[in-house]
């Protein structure tokens, strides 16, 4: 069933200082084709949060409610390395998704990164993604802009299924993920857990070498010489498997991939054991 293209309406009406229910908008953090993100203050709990507000028509109540049902299903996942959805509701006609406020995303970081830093981030992402895969959920949009970073060294994967659900209701689902981070089979509309693993492999390769591999994903590809200078042979072999064009040659799921990453470089696990659940503040 196709969904009509819905015009962007929030960009016109939302301004700094406006209240949406208990939230007071303080600063627009970003604006994309399907939503905008605001730093806001929860005036009841006295904390700051990030508000994701999709560009959906406020009059489309049925579409908005369907979106929130999908988001609330995802919100039931609780894990230190999955960005928690604190609240998902219709406020003054808008679908409003409140999440923990990070201090940035991986996309904000310069490339290449120090190997120990990106390996730690990737291990945390895989830890959260493994929890989702164990609950039979595929992310379908793993990208640097969906990896949220915190001052204590924690990394969390966000936008779990949210961006694709919103795009689908806007009639822009053809993108099927963030361009540049889509596995070949996912581009043909057949994503699996292995597709998520491919995207994670692309990110790790990019932040180790400064090069984002492109179709046809030949191995060795651009940046390979630098990869060999910055990664041990086991990690190079790990990436070759992660980035196999044939899905059957890749890691079966994120748990499998995480275990193999730690075997390739045990230092990757340095931020996994000491972390508990995310702080509510």
PDB file of C-alpha atoms in Angstrom:
ATOM      1  CA  UNK A   1       0.000   0.000   0.000  1.00  0.00           C
ATOM      2  CA  UNK A   2       1.485   3.361  -0.985  1.00  0.00           C
ATOM      3  CA  UNK A   3       1.460   6.409   1.256  1.00  0.00           C
ATOM      4  CA  UNK A   4       0.808   9.920  -0.016  1.00  0.00           C
ATOM      5  CA  UNK A   5       3.619  12.436   0.044  1.00  0.00           C
ATOM      6  CA  UNK A   6       2.988  14.701   3.033  1.00  0.00           C
ATOM      7  CA  UNK A   7       4.232  18.292   2.974  1.00  0.00           C
ATOM      8  CA  UNK A   8       6.731  19.544   5.521  1.00  0.00           C
ATOM      9  CA  UNK A   9       4.792  21.609   8.031  1.00  0.00           C
ATOM     10  CA  UNK A  10       6.834  21.659  11.235  1.00  0.00           C
ATOM     11  CA  UNK A  11       9.607  23.861   9.848  1.00  0.00           C
ATOM     12  CA  UNK A  12       7.088  26.673   9.391  1.00  0.00           C
ATOM     13  CA  UNK A  13       5.440  26.536  12.795  1.00  0.00           C
ATOM     14  CA  UNK A  14       8.094  25.524  15.319  1.00  0.00           C
ATOM     15  CA  UNK A  15      10.139  28.291  16.894  1.00  0.00           C
ATOM     16  CA  UNK A  16      12.508  28.625  19.819  1.00  0.00           C
ATOM     17  CA  UNK A  17      10.590  29.181  23.045  1.00  0.00           C
ATOM     18  CA  UNK A  18       7.436  27.431  21.869  1.00  0.00           C
ATOM     19  CA  UNK A  19       5.930  24.853  24.185  1.00  0.00           C
ATOM     20  CA  UNK A  20       4.731  21.459  23.063  1.00  0.00           C
ATOM     21  CA  UNK A  21       3.001  19.995  26.075  1.00  0.00           C
ATOM     22  CA  UNK A  22       5.593  19.754  28.842  1.00  0.00           C
ATOM     23  CA  UNK A  23       8.487  20.496  26.468  1.00  0.00           C
ATOM     24  CA  UNK A  24       9.902  23.974  25.843  1.00  0.00           C
ATOM     25  CA  UNK A  25      11.889  24.212  22.610  1.00  0.00           C
ATOM     26  CA  UNK A  26      15.353  25.714  23.203  1.00  0.00           C
ATOM     27  CA  UNK A  27      17.468  25.124  20.115  1.00  0.00           C
ATOM     28  CA  UNK A  28      17.046  23.486  16.729  1.00  0.00           C
ATOM     29  CA  UNK A  29      19.818  20.886  16.508  1.00  0.00           C
ATOM     30  CA  UNK A  30      19.182  19.769  12.969  1.00  0.00           C
ATOM     31  CA  UNK A  31      16.679  19.554  10.163  1.00  0.00           C
ATOM     32  CA  UNK A  32      16.456  16.950   7.442  1.00  0.00           C
ATOM     33  CA  UNK A  33      14.110  15.851   4.742  1.00  0.00           C
ATOM     34  CA  UNK A  34      11.771  13.962   7.030  1.00  0.00           C
ATOM     35  CA  UNK A  35      12.089  15.530  10.479  1.00  0.00           C
ATOM     36  CA  UNK A  36      13.737  18.163  12.614  1.00  0.00           C
ATOM     37  CA  UNK A  37      15.476  17.713  15.958  1.00  0.00           C
ATOM     38  CA  UNK A  38      15.285  20.139  18.870  1.00  0.00           C
ATOM     39  CA  UNK A  39      17.018  20.491  22.186  1.00  0.00           C
ATOM     40  CA  UNK A  40      14.173  20.965  24.651  1.00  0.00           C
ATOM     41  CA  UNK A  41      13.546  21.220  28.363  1.00  0.00           C
ATOM     42  CA  UNK A  42      11.145  18.833  30.034  1.00  0.00           C
ATOM     43  CA  UNK A  43       9.469  21.307  32.393  1.00  0.00           C
ATOM     44  CA  UNK A  44       7.993  18.531  34.543  1.00  0.00           C
ATOM     45  CA  UNK A  45      11.111  16.419  35.129  1.00  0.00           C
ATOM     46  CA  UNK A  46      13.488  19.376  34.885  1.00  0.00           C
ATOM     47  CA  UNK A  47      15.800  17.700  32.371  1.00  0.00           C
ATOM     48  CA  UNK A  48      16.873  18.436  28.816  1.00  0.00           C
ATOM     49  CA  UNK A  49      15.978  16.028  26.044  1.00  0.00           C
ATOM     50  CA  UNK A  50      16.214  15.737  22.292  1.00  0.00           C
ATOM     51  CA  UNK A  51      12.885  15.990  20.466  1.00  0.00           C
ATOM     52  CA  UNK A  52      12.533  14.425  17.038  1.00  0.00           C
ATOM     53  CA  UNK A  53       9.514  15.900  15.273  1.00  0.00           C
ATOM     54  CA  UNK A  54       8.607  14.279  11.944  1.00  0.00           C
ATOM     55  CA  UNK A  55       7.389  16.397   9.050  1.00  0.00           C
ATOM     56  CA  UNK A  56       3.956  14.825   9.096  1.00  0.00           C
ATOM     57  CA  UNK A  57       0.689  16.638   8.548  1.00  0.00           C
ATOM     58  CA  UNK A  58      -0.857  17.368  11.967  1.00  0.00           C
ATOM     59  CA  UNK A  59      -4.263  16.596  10.465  1.00  0.00           C
ATOM     60  CA  UNK A  60      -3.133  13.053   9.608  1.00  0.00           C
ATOM     61  CA  UNK A  61      -4.069  11.589  12.960  1.00  0.00           C
ATOM     62  CA  UNK A  62      -4.333   8.002  11.797  1.00  0.00           C
ATOM     63  CA  UNK A  63      -0.881   8.082  10.177  1.00  0.00           C
ATOM     64  CA  UNK A  64       0.620   9.720  13.252  1.00  0.00           C
ATOM     65  CA  UNK A  65      -0.920   7.145  15.582  1.00  0.00           C
ATOM     66  CA  UNK A  66       0.350   4.308  13.395  1.00  0.00           C
ATOM     67  CA  UNK A  67       3.836   5.809  13.532  1.00  0.00           C
ATOM     68  CA  UNK A  68       3.708   6.029  17.319  1.00  0.00           C
ATOM     69  CA  UNK A  69       2.626   2.390  17.595  1.00  0.00           C
ATOM     70  CA  UNK A  70       5.738   1.380  15.657  1.00  0.00           C
ATOM     71  CA  UNK A  71       7.970   3.631  17.765  1.00  0.00           C
ATOM     72  CA  UNK A  72       6.544   2.328  21.036  1.00  0.00           C
ATOM     73  CA  UNK A  73       7.255  -1.241  19.991  1.00  0.00           C
ATOM     74  CA  UNK A  74      10.887  -0.293  19.453  1.00  0.00           C
ATOM     75  CA  UNK A  75      10.922   1.693  22.711  1.00  0.00           C
ATOM     76  CA  UNK A  76      10.329  -1.528  24.635  1.00  0.00           C
ATOM     77  CA  UNK A  77      13.943  -2.474  23.886  1.00  0.00           C
ATOM     78  CA  UNK A  78      16.076  -1.483  26.876  1.00  0.00           C
ATOM     79  CA  UNK A  79      19.836  -1.604  26.488  1.00  0.00           C
ATOM     80  CA  UNK A  80      22.726   0.726  27.426  1.00  0.00           C
ATOM     81  CA  UNK A  81      23.781   0.964  23.781  1.00  0.00           C
ATOM     82  CA  UNK A  82      20.371   1.632  22.256  1.00  0.00           C
ATOM     83  CA  UNK A  83      19.228   5.250  22.505  1.00  0.00           C
ATOM     84  CA  UNK A  84      16.093   5.114  24.665  1.00  0.00           C
ATOM     85  CA  UNK A  85      12.850   6.699  23.546  1.00  0.00           C
ATOM     86  CA  UNK A  86      11.675   8.465  26.708  1.00  0.00           C
ATOM     87  CA  UNK A  87       8.295   9.449  25.327  1.00  0.00           C
ATOM     88  CA  UNK A  88       6.359   9.126  22.090  1.00  0.00           C
ATOM     89  CA  UNK A  89       3.104  11.004  21.830  1.00  0.00           C
ATOM     90  CA  UNK A  90       0.865  13.248  19.762  1.00  0.00           C
ATOM     91  CA  UNK A  91       1.173  16.814  21.107  1.00  0.00           C
ATOM     92  CA  UNK A  92      -0.906  19.569  19.520  1.00  0.00           C
ATOM     93  CA  UNK A  93      -1.218  17.416  16.410  1.00  0.00           C
ATOM     94  CA  UNK A  94       2.495  16.655  16.080  1.00  0.00           C
ATOM     95  CA  UNK A  95       4.153  13.279  16.530  1.00  0.00           C
ATOM     96  CA  UNK A  96       6.843  14.018  19.136  1.00  0.00           C
ATOM     97  CA  UNK A  97       9.607  11.565  20.036  1.00  0.00           C
ATOM     98  CA  UNK A  98      11.685  12.434  23.113  1.00  0.00           C
ATOM     99  CA  UNK A  99      15.075  10.779  23.568  1.00  0.00           C
ATOM    100  CA  UNK A 100      18.121  11.145  25.763  1.00  0.00           C
ATOM    101  CA  UNK A 101      20.186  14.189  24.799  1.00  0.00           C
ATOM    102  CA  UNK A 102      23.648  13.277  23.510  1.00  0.00           C
ATOM    103  CA  UNK A 103      26.510  15.685  22.847  1.00  0.00           C
ATOM    104  CA  UNK A 104      26.811  14.667  19.210  1.00  0.00           C
ATOM    105  CA  UNK A 105      26.945  11.811  16.747  1.00  0.00           C
ATOM    106  CA  UNK A 106      29.711   9.872  15.070  1.00  0.00           C
ATOM    107  CA  UNK A 107      29.021  11.901  11.924  1.00  0.00           C
ATOM    108  CA  UNK A 108      30.348  14.964  13.774  1.00  0.00           C
ATOM    109  CA  UNK A 109      33.763  13.356  14.272  1.00  0.00           C
ATOM    110  CA  UNK A 110      36.643  13.862  11.872  1.00  0.00           C
ATOM    111  CA  UNK A 111      38.050  10.898   9.946  1.00  0.00           C
ATOM    112  CA  UNK A 112      40.060   8.810  10.359  1.00  0.00           C
ATOM    113  CA  UNK A 113      39.741   8.283  14.120  1.00  0.00           C
ATOM    114  CA  UNK A 114      42.223   6.692  16.487  1.00  0.00           C
ATOM    115  CA  UNK A 115      41.719   2.919  16.076  1.00  0.00           C
ATOM    116  CA  UNK A 116      41.074   2.276  19.787  1.00  0.00           C
ATOM    117  CA  UNK A 117      38.336   4.936  19.829  1.00  0.00           C
ATOM    118  CA  UNK A 118      36.409   3.788  16.770  1.00  0.00           C
ATOM    119  CA  UNK A 119      36.767   0.128  17.788  1.00  0.00           C
ATOM    120  CA  UNK A 120      35.220   0.932  21.165  1.00  0.00           C
ATOM    121  CA  UNK A 121      32.325   2.772  19.515  1.00  0.00           C
ATOM    122  CA  UNK A 122      31.698  -0.022  17.014  1.00  0.00           C
ATOM    123  CA  UNK A 123      31.742  -2.669  19.761  1.00  0.00           C
ATOM    124  CA  UNK A 124      29.101  -0.728  21.694  1.00  0.00           C
ATOM    125  CA  UNK A 125      26.948  -0.323  18.588  1.00  0.00           C
ATOM    126  CA  UNK A 126      27.178  -4.057  17.919  1.00  0.00           C
ATOM    127  CA  UNK A 127      26.270  -4.795  21.541  1.00  0.00           C
ATOM    128  CA  UNK A 128      23.070  -2.775  21.234  1.00  0.00           C
ATOM    129  CA  UNK A 129      22.334  -4.091  17.762  1.00  0.00           C
ATOM    130  CA  UNK A 130      22.779  -7.666  19.005  1.00  0.00           C
ATOM    131  CA  UNK A 131      20.049  -7.057  21.589  1.00  0.00           C
ATOM    132  CA  UNK A 132      17.731  -5.878  18.815  1.00  0.00           C
ATOM    133  CA  UNK A 133      18.558  -8.829  16.573  1.00  0.00           C
ATOM    134  CA  UNK A 134      17.850 -11.177  19.477  1.00  0.00           C
ATOM    135  CA  UNK A 135      14.406  -9.562  19.594  1.00  0.00           C
ATOM    136  CA  UNK A 136      13.947 -10.118  15.833  1.00  0.00           C
ATOM    137  CA  UNK A 137      14.336  -6.475  14.875  1.00  0.00           C
ATOM    138  CA  UNK A 138      16.464  -5.223  11.991  1.00  0.00           C
ATOM    139  CA  UNK A 139      17.634  -1.598  12.090  1.00  0.00           C
ATOM    140  CA  UNK A 140      17.917  -0.934   8.323  1.00  0.00           C
ATOM    141  CA  UNK A 141      19.518   2.506   8.785  1.00  0.00           C
ATOM    142  CA  UNK A 142      22.820   2.056  10.633  1.00  0.00           C
ATOM    143  CA  UNK A 143      24.892   5.136   9.794  1.00  0.00           C
ATOM    144  CA  UNK A 144      27.239   7.589  11.574  1.00  0.00           C
ATOM    145  CA  UNK A 145      24.397  10.083  12.080  1.00  0.00           C
ATOM    146  CA  UNK A 146      22.448   7.424  14.010  1.00  0.00           C
ATOM    147  CA  UNK A 147      25.303   6.629  16.408  1.00  0.00           C
ATOM    148  CA  UNK A 148      24.996   8.940  19.422  1.00  0.00           C
ATOM    149  CA  UNK A 149      27.966   9.756  21.662  1.00  0.00           C
ATOM    150  CA  UNK A 150      28.089  10.729  25.344  1.00  0.00           C
ATOM    151  CA  UNK A 151      30.751  12.371  27.557  1.00  0.00           C
ATOM    152  CA  UNK A 152      31.369   9.182  29.583  1.00  0.00           C
ATOM    153  CA  UNK A 153      32.513   7.319  26.467  1.00  0.00           C
ATOM    154  CA  UNK A 154      29.188   5.608  25.867  1.00  0.00           C
ATOM    155  CA  UNK A 155      27.863   5.167  22.347  1.00  0.00           C
ATOM    156  CA  UNK A 156      24.260   4.285  21.541  1.00  0.00           C
ATOM    157  CA  UNK A 157      22.506   3.365  18.315  1.00  0.00           C
ATOM    158  CA  UNK A 158      19.395   5.446  17.739  1.00  0.00           C
ATOM    159  CA  UNK A 159      16.559   5.940  15.252  1.00  0.00           C
ATOM    160  CA  UNK A 160      15.756   2.241  15.456  1.00  0.00           C
ATOM    161  CA  UNK A 161      13.285   1.824  12.639  1.00  0.00           C
ATOM    162  CA  UNK A 162      11.971   5.336  13.227  1.00  0.00           C
ATOM    163  CA  UNK A 163      13.485   7.029  10.195  1.00  0.00           C
ATOM    164  CA  UNK A 164      12.306   4.350   7.779  1.00  0.00           C
ATOM    165  CA  UNK A 165       8.811   4.344   9.255  1.00  0.00           C
ATOM    166  CA  UNK A 166       8.584   8.119   8.852  1.00  0.00           C
ATOM    167  CA  UNK A 167       9.995   8.044   5.321  1.00  0.00           C
ATOM    168  CA  UNK A 168       7.485   5.363   4.412  1.00  0.00           C
ATOM    169  CA  UNK A 169       4.604   7.562   5.482  1.00  0.00           C
ATOM    170  CA  UNK A 170       6.061  10.442   3.487  1.00  0.00           C
ATOM    171  CA  UNK A 171       6.351   8.353   0.329  1.00  0.00           C
ATOM    172  CA  UNK A 172      10.189   8.502   0.346  1.00  0.00           C
ATOM    173  CA  UNK A 173      10.884   4.912   1.398  1.00  0.00           C
ATOM    174  CA  UNK A 174      12.711   4.277  -1.886  1.00  0.00           C
ATOM    175  CA  UNK A 175      15.901   5.502  -0.205  1.00  0.00           C
ATOM    176  CA  UNK A 176      15.739   2.503   2.162  1.00  0.00           C
ATOM    177  CA  UNK A 177      18.456   3.673   4.489  1.00  0.00           C
ATOM    178  CA  UNK A 178      21.146   6.331   4.440  1.00  0.00           C
ATOM    179  CA  UNK A 179      22.875   6.559   1.031  1.00  0.00           C
ATOM    180  CA  UNK A 180      26.379   5.141   1.246  1.00  0.00           C
ATOM    181  CA  UNK A 181      25.586   2.754   4.110  1.00  0.00           C
ATOM    182  CA  UNK A 182      23.203   0.337   2.417  1.00  0.00           C
ATOM    183  CA  UNK A 183      24.042  -3.311   1.730  1.00  0.00           C
ATOM    184  CA  UNK A 184      23.457  -4.485  -1.868  1.00  0.00           C
ATOM    185  CA  UNK A 185      20.541  -6.765  -0.951  1.00  0.00           C
ATOM    186  CA  UNK A 186      18.940  -4.014   1.133  1.00  0.00           C
ATOM    187  CA  UNK A 187      18.998  -1.717  -1.895  1.00  0.00           C
ATOM    188  CA  UNK A 188      16.779  -4.313  -3.564  1.00  0.00           C
ATOM    189  CA  UNK A 189      14.345  -4.280  -0.655  1.00  0.00           C
ATOM    190  CA  UNK A 190      15.552  -7.449   1.088  1.00  0.00           C
ATOM    191  CA  UNK A 191      17.264  -6.357   4.327  1.00  0.00           C
ATOM    192  CA  UNK A 192      18.365  -8.907   6.939  1.00  0.00           C
ATOM    193  CA  UNK A 193      20.506  -8.902  10.068  1.00  0.00           C
ATOM    194  CA  UNK A 194      23.485  -9.358   7.742  1.00  0.00           C
ATOM    195  CA  UNK A 195      22.596  -6.040   6.071  1.00  0.00           C
ATOM    196  CA  UNK A 196      22.976  -4.247   9.406  1.00  0.00           C
ATOM    197  CA  UNK A 197      26.350  -5.960   9.868  1.00  0.00           C
ATOM    198  CA  UNK A 198      27.453  -4.768   6.416  1.00  0.00           C
ATOM    199  CA  UNK A 199      26.625  -1.166   7.366  1.00  0.00           C
ATOM    200  CA  UNK A 200      28.627  -1.482  10.589  1.00  0.00           C
ATOM    201  CA  UNK A 201      31.560  -2.811   8.550  1.00  0.00           C
ATOM    202  CA  UNK A 202      31.368   0.169   6.203  1.00  0.00           C
ATOM    203  CA  UNK A 203      31.463   2.573   9.142  1.00  0.00           C
ATOM    204  CA  UNK A 204      34.435   0.858  10.778  1.00  0.00           C
ATOM    205  CA  UNK A 205      36.365   0.832   7.486  1.00  0.00           C
ATOM    206  CA  UNK A 206      35.539   4.509   6.896  1.00  0.00           C
ATOM    207  CA  UNK A 207      36.663   5.687  10.317  1.00  0.00           C
ATOM    208  CA  UNK A 208      39.854   3.616  10.214  1.00  0.00           C
ATOM    209  CA  UNK A 209      40.902   4.758   6.736  1.00  0.00           C
ATOM    210  CA  UNK A 210      39.000   7.957   5.970  1.00  0.00           C
ATOM    211  CA  UNK A 211      37.463   6.219   2.926  1.00  0.00           C
ATOM    212  CA  UNK A 212      33.806   5.213   2.527  1.00  0.00           C
ATOM    213  CA  UNK A 213      33.741   2.200   0.215  1.00  0.00           C
ATOM    214  CA  UNK A 214      31.349   2.345  -2.739  1.00  0.00           C
ATOM    215  CA  UNK A 215      29.660  -0.101  -5.063  1.00  0.00           C
ATOM    216  CA  UNK A 216      30.769  -2.645  -6.311  1.00  0.00           C
ATOM    217  CA  UNK A 217      32.598  -3.017  -2.960  1.00  0.00           C
ATOM    218  CA  UNK A 218      35.624  -4.719  -4.469  1.00  0.00           C
ATOM    219  CA  UNK A 219      38.175  -6.119  -2.020  1.00  0.00           C
ATOM    220  CA  UNK A 220      40.761  -4.787  -1.496  1.00  0.00           C
ATOM    221  CA  UNK A 221      39.276  -1.360  -2.109  1.00  0.00           C
ATOM    222  CA  UNK A 222      40.373   2.245  -1.784  1.00  0.00           C
ATOM    223  CA  UNK A 223      42.142   2.919   1.493  1.00  0.00           C
ATOM    224  CA  UNK A 224      43.337  -0.675   1.865  1.00  0.00           C
ATOM    225  CA  UNK A 225      46.985   0.308   2.272  1.00  0.00           C
ATOM    226  CA  UNK A 226      46.072   2.637   5.119  1.00  0.00           C
ATOM    227  CA  UNK A 227      43.872  -0.055   6.661  1.00  0.00           C
ATOM    228  CA  UNK A 228      46.810  -2.462   6.830  1.00  0.00           C
ATOM    229  CA  UNK A 229      48.899   0.245   8.488  1.00  0.00           C
ATOM    230  CA  UNK A 230      46.280   0.912  11.187  1.00  0.00           C
ATOM    231  CA  UNK A 231      44.731  -2.516  11.813  1.00  0.00           C
ATOM    232  CA  UNK A 232      46.208  -5.885  12.741  1.00  0.00           C
ATOM    233  CA  UNK A 233      45.826  -8.793  10.266  1.00  0.00           C
ATOM    234  CA  UNK A 234      42.931 -10.302  12.249  1.00  0.00           C
ATOM    235  CA  UNK A 235      41.000  -7.032  12.056  1.00  0.00           C
ATOM    236  CA  UNK A 236      41.671  -6.738   8.311  1.00  0.00           C
ATOM    237  CA  UNK A 237      40.274 -10.272   7.858  1.00  0.00           C
ATOM    238  CA  UNK A 238      37.301  -9.325  10.045  1.00  0.00           C
ATOM    239  CA  UNK A 239      36.476  -6.382   7.764  1.00  0.00           C
ATOM    240  CA  UNK A 240      36.874  -8.453   4.618  1.00  0.00           C
ATOM    241  CA  UNK A 241      34.198 -10.821   5.932  1.00  0.00           C
ATOM    242  CA  UNK A 242      31.934  -8.011   7.146  1.00  0.00           C
ATOM    243  CA  UNK A 243      32.013  -6.359   3.706  1.00  0.00           C
ATOM    244  CA  UNK A 244      31.441  -9.427   1.556  1.00  0.00           C
ATOM    245  CA  UNK A 245      28.977  -8.627  -1.230  1.00  0.00           C
ATOM    246  CA  UNK A 246      27.440 -12.093  -0.816  1.00  0.00           C
ATOM    247  CA  UNK A 247      25.391 -11.929   2.428  1.00  0.00           C
ATOM    248  CA  UNK A 248      25.952 -15.626   3.183  1.00  0.00           C
ATOM    249  CA  UNK A 249      29.681 -14.941   3.606  1.00  0.00           C
ATOM    250  CA  UNK A 250      29.134 -12.255   6.264  1.00  0.00           C
ATOM    251  CA  UNK A 251      28.484 -12.495   9.983  1.00  0.00           C
ATOM    252  CA  UNK A 252      25.055 -13.960  10.683  1.00  0.00           C
ATOM    253  CA  UNK A 253      24.027 -11.241  13.136  1.00  0.00           C
ATOM    254  CA  UNK A 254      25.432  -8.542  15.392  1.00  0.00           C
ATOM    255  CA  UNK A 255      26.191 -10.928  18.261  1.00  0.00           C
ATOM    256  CA  UNK A 256      28.318 -13.084  15.962  1.00  0.00           C
ATOM    257  CA  UNK A 257      30.035  -9.970  14.603  1.00  0.00           C
ATOM    258  CA  UNK A 258      30.744  -8.571  18.083  1.00  0.00           C
ATOM    259  CA  UNK A 259      32.295 -11.821  19.287  1.00  0.00           C
ATOM    260  CA  UNK A 260      34.576 -11.931  16.262  1.00  0.00           C
ATOM    261  CA  UNK A 261      35.530  -8.267  16.659  1.00  0.00           C
ATOM    262  CA  UNK A 262      36.645  -8.849  20.238  1.00  0.00           C
ATOM    263  CA  UNK A 263      38.671 -11.864  19.124  1.00  0.00           C
ATOM    264  CA  UNK A 264      40.328  -9.732  16.438  1.00  0.00           C
ATOM    265  CA  UNK A 265      41.101  -6.905  18.883  1.00  0.00           C
ATOM    266  CA  UNK A 266      40.213  -7.415  22.578  1.00  0.00           C
ATOM    267  CA  UNK A 267      40.730  -3.676  23.218  1.00  0.00           C
ATOM    268  CA  UNK A 268      37.408  -3.077  21.422  1.00  0.00           C
ATOM    269  CA  UNK A 269      35.519  -4.328  24.494  1.00  0.00           C
ATOM    270  CA  UNK A 270      36.925  -1.708  26.876  1.00  0.00           C
ATOM    271  CA  UNK A 271      33.625   0.211  27.228  1.00  0.00           C
ATOM    272  CA  UNK A 272      31.279  -2.784  27.368  1.00  0.00           C
ATOM    273  CA  UNK A 273      31.600  -4.251  30.864  1.00  0.00           C
ATOM    274  CA  UNK A 274      31.672  -1.156  33.086  1.00  0.00           C
ATOM    275  CA  UNK A 275      28.449   0.417  31.834  1.00  0.00           C
ATOM    276  CA  UNK A 276      25.053   0.043  33.424  1.00  0.00           C
ATOM    277  CA  UNK A 277      21.662   1.284  32.184  1.00  0.00           C
ATOM    278  CA  UNK A 278      21.523   4.868  30.915  1.00  0.00           C
ATOM    279  CA  UNK A 279      21.057   7.505  33.586  1.00  0.00           C
ATOM    280  CA  UNK A 280      17.565   9.092  33.581  1.00  0.00           C
ATOM    281  CA  UNK A 281      19.176  12.545  33.741  1.00  0.00           C
TER     282      UNK A 281
END
